[in-house]
Amino acid sequence: MGRELLRLHTDERAWALRRLIHAEIGRFPELVEIERATGAARLTEALADRLARLMLAGRLPTGDPARAAERFLALLIGPIEALTLVGTRPLTPEAAERLARSAAQDLIVSDRRSALS
């Protein structure tokens, strides 16, 4: 799941859209809300649904799936701009694999700690 999200997020079309939004945000601040409502919010909801099913199946520690989705996306997507120099360098398959594994492991460890508190 993480690797596929990374592939989609680092696709040239995705970079082009983010560059366009960043370039035009001063003139059209509503672009941020449009992107959030049609992109980020829908992705977070879909991921939360998937995580909830994994929690119910006992494959992930139980917790708040919406919060877990937000954390997972932050762990996964957060480092991308630095790793790719804002999309000017490709994300290697090895780097994508490491990042996806790290995000998943960090999420699971964090959720287990939350469940114990």
mmCIF file of C-alpha atoms in Angstrom:
data_model
loop_
_atom_site.group_PDB
_atom_site.id
_atom_site.type_symbol
_atom_site.label_atom_id
_atom_site.label_comp_id
_atom_site.label_asym_id
_atom_site.label_seq_id
_atom_site.Cartn_x
_atom_site.Cartn_y
_atom_site.Cartn_z
ATOM 1 C CA MET A 1 0.000 0.000 0.000
ATOM 2 C CA GLY A 2 2.785 2.450 0.940
ATOM 3 C CA ARG A 3 4.793 1.742 -2.195
ATOM 4 C CA GLU A 4 1.765 2.367 -4.421
ATOM 5 C CA LEU A 5 0.969 5.639 -2.641
ATOM 6 C CA LEU A 6 4.583 6.728 -3.128
ATOM 7 C CA ARG A 7 4.466 5.790 -6.810
ATOM 8 C CA LEU A 8 1.343 7.879 -7.320
ATOM 9 C CA HIS A 9 2.652 10.800 -5.280
ATOM 10 C CA THR A 10 5.943 10.950 -7.189
ATOM 11 C CA ASP A 11 4.409 10.536 -10.631
ATOM 12 C CA GLU A 12 5.316 13.412 -12.983
ATOM 13 C CA ARG A 13 1.657 14.447 -13.290
ATOM 14 C CA ALA A 14 1.347 14.676 -9.498
ATOM 15 C CA TRP A 15 4.493 16.824 -9.309
ATOM 16 C CA ALA A 16 3.187 19.053 -12.108
ATOM 17 C CA LEU A 17 -0.106 19.588 -10.285
ATOM 18 C CA ARG A 18 1.646 20.425 -7.001
ATOM 19 C CA ARG A 19 3.971 22.855 -8.803
ATOM 20 C CA LEU A 20 0.986 24.546 -10.454
ATOM 21 C CA ILE A 21 -0.882 24.871 -7.150
ATOM 22 C CA HIS A 22 2.203 26.304 -5.439
ATOM 23 C CA ALA A 23 2.781 28.753 -8.284
ATOM 24 C CA GLU A 24 -0.816 30.008 -8.336
ATOM 25 C CA ILE A 25 -1.725 29.902 -4.652
ATOM 26 C CA GLY A 26 -1.069 33.620 -4.202
ATOM 27 C CA ARG A 27 -3.589 34.512 -6.891
ATOM 28 C CA PHE A 28 -6.039 31.690 -6.171
ATOM 29 C CA PRO A 29 -5.861 30.721 -2.472
ATOM 30 C CA GLU A 30 -8.983 28.595 -2.854
ATOM 31 C CA LEU A 31 -6.878 26.067 -4.803
ATOM 32 C CA VAL A 32 -5.587 24.690 -1.506
ATOM 33 C CA GLU A 33 -9.100 23.919 -0.269
ATOM 34 C CA ILE A 34 -10.127 22.471 -3.624
ATOM 35 C CA GLU A 35 -7.087 20.182 -3.668
ATOM 36 C CA ARG A 36 -7.616 19.178 -0.064
ATOM 37 C CA ALA A 37 -11.295 18.371 -0.594
ATOM 38 C CA THR A 38 -10.826 16.486 -3.844
ATOM 39 C CA GLY A 39 -7.435 14.892 -3.178
ATOM 40 C CA ALA A 40 -5.968 14.766 0.290
ATOM 41 C CA ALA A 41 -9.226 14.372 2.223
ATOM 42 C CA ARG A 42 -10.485 11.608 -0.061
ATOM 43 C CA LEU A 43 -7.158 9.792 0.173
ATOM 44 C CA THR A 44 -7.126 10.041 3.965
ATOM 45 C CA GLU A 45 -10.711 8.748 4.173
ATOM 46 C CA ALA A 46 -9.994 5.817 1.861
ATOM 47 C CA LEU A 47 -6.839 4.937 3.771
ATOM 48 C CA ALA A 48 -8.680 5.214 7.107
ATOM 49 C CA ASP A 49 -11.304 2.793 5.781
ATOM 50 C CA ARG A 50 -8.598 0.317 4.764
ATOM 51 C CA LEU A 51 -6.815 0.641 8.104
ATOM 52 C CA ALA A 52 -10.104 0.162 9.978
ATOM 53 C CA ARG A 53 -10.656 -3.110 8.125
ATOM 54 C CA LEU A 54 -7.118 -4.239 8.975
ATOM 55 C CA MET A 55 -7.715 -3.321 12.628
ATOM 56 C CA LEU A 56 -10.981 -5.272 12.711
ATOM 57 C CA ALA A 57 -9.220 -8.267 11.168
ATOM 58 C CA GLY A 58 -6.571 -8.103 13.898
ATOM 59 C CA ARG A 59 -3.756 -7.332 11.460
ATOM 60 C CA LEU A 60 -3.091 -3.906 13.003
ATOM 61 C CA PRO A 61 -3.352 -2.695 16.601
ATOM 62 C CA THR A 62 -6.766 -1.174 17.254
ATOM 63 C CA GLY A 63 -7.055 2.575 17.461
ATOM 64 C CA ASP A 64 -8.473 5.540 15.609
ATOM 65 C CA PRO A 65 -8.196 4.681 11.900
ATOM 66 C CA ALA A 66 -8.570 8.320 10.777
ATOM 67 C CA ARG A 67 -5.713 9.407 13.024
ATOM 68 C CA ALA A 68 -3.634 6.420 11.912
ATOM 69 C CA ALA A 69 -4.247 7.326 8.252
ATOM 70 C CA GLU A 70 -3.128 10.912 8.825
ATOM 71 C CA ARG A 71 0.021 9.752 10.635
ATOM 72 C CA PHE A 72 0.845 7.144 8.000
ATOM 73 C CA LEU A 73 0.519 9.670 5.183
ATOM 74 C CA ALA A 74 2.679 12.173 7.068
ATOM 75 C CA LEU A 75 5.360 9.518 7.647
ATOM 76 C CA LEU A 76 5.163 8.395 4.036
ATOM 77 C CA ILE A 77 4.748 11.645 2.127
ATOM 78 C CA GLY A 78 6.593 14.025 4.445
ATOM 79 C CA PRO A 79 10.160 13.119 3.370
ATOM 80 C CA ILE A 80 9.422 13.049 -0.378
ATOM 81 C CA GLU A 81 10.279 16.645 -1.229
ATOM 82 C CA ALA A 82 13.703 16.372 0.429
ATOM 83 C CA LEU A 83 14.446 12.921 -1.020
ATOM 84 C CA THR A 84 13.551 13.984 -4.560
ATOM 85 C CA LEU A 85 14.725 17.595 -4.309
ATOM 86 C CA VAL A 86 11.155 18.776 -4.865
ATOM 87 C CA GLY A 87 10.535 16.358 -7.682
ATOM 88 C CA THR A 88 13.681 17.141 -9.657
ATOM 89 C CA ARG A 89 15.191 13.721 -8.957
ATOM 90 C CA PRO A 90 13.427 10.370 -9.150
ATOM 91 C CA LEU A 91 12.695 8.376 -6.036
ATOM 92 C CA THR A 92 14.624 5.145 -6.497
ATOM 93 C CA PRO A 93 12.758 1.875 -5.975
ATOM 94 C CA GLU A 94 15.102 1.101 -3.077
ATOM 95 C CA ALA A 95 14.417 4.444 -1.388
ATOM 96 C CA ALA A 96 10.659 3.979 -1.920
ATOM 97 C CA GLU A 97 10.829 0.516 -0.356
ATOM 98 C CA ARG A 98 12.779 1.797 2.671
ATOM 99 C CA LEU A 99 10.421 4.725 3.128
ATOM 100 C CA ALA A 100 7.274 2.577 2.823
ATOM 101 C CA ARG A 101 8.608 -0.005 5.315
ATOM 102 C CA SER A 102 9.748 2.678 7.733
ATOM 103 C CA ALA A 103 6.384 4.476 7.646
ATOM 104 C CA ALA A 104 4.483 1.221 8.234
ATOM 105 C CA GLN A 105 6.788 0.135 11.068
ATOM 106 C CA ASP A 106 6.654 3.549 12.735
ATOM 107 C CA LEU A 107 2.861 3.571 12.527
ATOM 108 C CA ILE A 108 2.566 0.098 14.062
ATOM 109 C CA VAL A 109 5.002 0.890 16.880
ATOM 110 C CA SER A 110 3.216 4.175 17.589
ATOM 111 C CA ASP A 111 -0.200 2.471 17.620
ATOM 112 C CA ARG A 112 1.044 -0.259 19.958
ATOM 113 C CA ARG A 113 2.422 2.341 22.360
ATOM 114 C CA SER A 114 -0.893 4.234 22.255
ATOM 115 C CA ALA A 115 -2.798 1.033 22.974
ATOM 116 C CA LEU A 116 -0.642 0.359 26.042
ATOM 117 C CA SER A 117 -1.169 3.837 27.540
#
